[in-house]
GROMACS .gro file of C-alpha atoms in nm:
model
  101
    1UNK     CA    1  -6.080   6.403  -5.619
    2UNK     CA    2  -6.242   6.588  -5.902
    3UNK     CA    3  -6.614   6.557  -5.804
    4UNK     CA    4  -6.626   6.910  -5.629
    5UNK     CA    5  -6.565   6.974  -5.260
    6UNK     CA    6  -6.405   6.620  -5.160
    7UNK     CA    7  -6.750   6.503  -5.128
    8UNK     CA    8  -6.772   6.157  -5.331
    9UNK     CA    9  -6.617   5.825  -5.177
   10UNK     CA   10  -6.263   5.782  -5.295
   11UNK     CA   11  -6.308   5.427  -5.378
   12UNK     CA   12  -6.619   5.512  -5.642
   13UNK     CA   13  -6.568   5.691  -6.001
   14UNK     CA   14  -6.647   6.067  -5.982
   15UNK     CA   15  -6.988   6.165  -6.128
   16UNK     CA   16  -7.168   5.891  -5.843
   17UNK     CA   17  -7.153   6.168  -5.602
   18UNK     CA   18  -7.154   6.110  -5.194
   19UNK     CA   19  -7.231   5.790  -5.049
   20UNK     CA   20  -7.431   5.783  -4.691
   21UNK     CA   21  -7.472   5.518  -4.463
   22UNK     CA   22  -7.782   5.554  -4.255
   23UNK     CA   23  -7.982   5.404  -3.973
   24UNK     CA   24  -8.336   5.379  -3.978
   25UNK     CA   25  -8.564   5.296  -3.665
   26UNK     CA   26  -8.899   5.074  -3.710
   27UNK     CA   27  -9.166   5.227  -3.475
   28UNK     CA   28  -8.989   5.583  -3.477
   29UNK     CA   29  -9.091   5.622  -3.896
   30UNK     CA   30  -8.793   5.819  -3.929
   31UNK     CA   31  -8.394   5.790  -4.012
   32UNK     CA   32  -8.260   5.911  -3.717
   33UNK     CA   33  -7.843   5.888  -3.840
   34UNK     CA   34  -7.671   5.906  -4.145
   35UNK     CA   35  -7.281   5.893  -4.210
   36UNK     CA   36  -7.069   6.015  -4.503
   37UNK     CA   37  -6.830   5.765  -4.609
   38UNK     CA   38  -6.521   5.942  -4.723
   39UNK     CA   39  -6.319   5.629  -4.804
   40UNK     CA   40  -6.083   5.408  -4.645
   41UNK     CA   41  -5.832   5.595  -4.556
   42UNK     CA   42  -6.045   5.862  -4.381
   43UNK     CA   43  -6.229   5.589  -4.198
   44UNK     CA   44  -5.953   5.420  -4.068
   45UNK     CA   45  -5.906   5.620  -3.777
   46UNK     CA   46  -6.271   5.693  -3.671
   47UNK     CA   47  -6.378   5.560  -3.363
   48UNK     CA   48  -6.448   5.171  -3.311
   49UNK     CA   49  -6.257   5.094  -3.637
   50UNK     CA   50  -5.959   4.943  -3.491
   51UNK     CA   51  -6.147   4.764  -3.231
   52UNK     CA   52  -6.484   4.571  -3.424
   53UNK     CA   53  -6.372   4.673  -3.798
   54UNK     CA   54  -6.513   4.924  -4.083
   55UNK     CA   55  -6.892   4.734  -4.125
   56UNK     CA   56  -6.921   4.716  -3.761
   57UNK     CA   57  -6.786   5.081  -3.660
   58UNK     CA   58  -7.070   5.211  -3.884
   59UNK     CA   59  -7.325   5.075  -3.707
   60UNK     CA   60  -7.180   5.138  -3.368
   61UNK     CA   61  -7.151   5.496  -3.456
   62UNK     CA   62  -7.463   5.535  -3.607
   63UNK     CA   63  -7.638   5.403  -3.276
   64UNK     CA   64  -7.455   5.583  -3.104
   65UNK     CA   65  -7.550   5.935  -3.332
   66UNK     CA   66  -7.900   5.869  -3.283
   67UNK     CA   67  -7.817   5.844  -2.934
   68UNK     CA   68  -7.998   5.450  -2.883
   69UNK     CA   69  -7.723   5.287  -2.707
   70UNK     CA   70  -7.874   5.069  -2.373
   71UNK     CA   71  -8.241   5.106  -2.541
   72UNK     CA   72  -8.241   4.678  -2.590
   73UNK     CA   73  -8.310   4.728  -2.935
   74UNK     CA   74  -8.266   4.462  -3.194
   75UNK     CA   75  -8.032   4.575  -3.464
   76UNK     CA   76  -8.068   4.379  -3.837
   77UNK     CA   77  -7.755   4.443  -4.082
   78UNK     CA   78  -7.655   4.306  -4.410
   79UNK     CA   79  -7.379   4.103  -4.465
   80UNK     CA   80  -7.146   4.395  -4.527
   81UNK     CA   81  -7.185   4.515  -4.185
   82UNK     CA   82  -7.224   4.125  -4.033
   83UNK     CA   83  -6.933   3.908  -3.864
   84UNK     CA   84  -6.872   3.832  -3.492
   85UNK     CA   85  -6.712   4.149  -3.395
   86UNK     CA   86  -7.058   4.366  -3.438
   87UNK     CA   87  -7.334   4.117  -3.186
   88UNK     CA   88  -6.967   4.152  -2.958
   89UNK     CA   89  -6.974   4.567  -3.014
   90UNK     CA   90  -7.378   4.596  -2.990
   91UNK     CA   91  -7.389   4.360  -2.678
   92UNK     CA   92  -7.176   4.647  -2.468
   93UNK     CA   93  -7.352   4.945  -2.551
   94UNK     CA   94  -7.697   4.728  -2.460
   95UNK     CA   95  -7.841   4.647  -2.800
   96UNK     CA   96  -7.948   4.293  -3.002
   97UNK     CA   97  -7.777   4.187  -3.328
   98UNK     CA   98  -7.931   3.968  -3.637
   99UNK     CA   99  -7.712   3.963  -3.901
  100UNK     CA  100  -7.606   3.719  -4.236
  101UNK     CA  101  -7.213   3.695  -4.197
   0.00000   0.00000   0.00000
């Protein structure tokens, strides 16, 4: 793309610049994991895509970055990165799921 390095989202209109993802942790006051989304196609082959889908691989790989898998947390998402496949993803690395799907 034209928006200087490769750096903006393929699916959004040059000029909006990069879009992150990020997970923040009550009781740590901090965000402890971001991720740059470099579009669909890039996506498609990082890890847990295939297996729980795009909104749910974020979050698995952001808990996993921040290195809080098996810490019983309870994880709230958006609708975006809701559906069955995420509580099933969350529940195997040791974490809680509330999510709108």
């Amino acid at each position: 793309n034209q928006s200087g390095g490769g750096l903006c989202c393929d699916r959004k209109p040059c000029g909006f610049g990069p879009e992150f993802k990020c997970l923040s942790v009550v009781g740590l006051n901090v965000t402890t994991a971001f991720e740059h989304v470099r579009g669909p196609k890039y996506n498609a082959n990082r890890k847990y895509t295939k297996e729980y889908g795009a909104g749910a691989a974020v979050v698995l790989r952001l808990y996993e970055a921040a290195e809080l898998q098996g810490s019983n947390r309870l994880v709230v998402a958006d609708s975006w990165f809701g559906g069955i496949r995420l509580p099933q993803g969350l529940m195997k690395i040791g974490l809680h799921n509330i999510s709108n799907i």
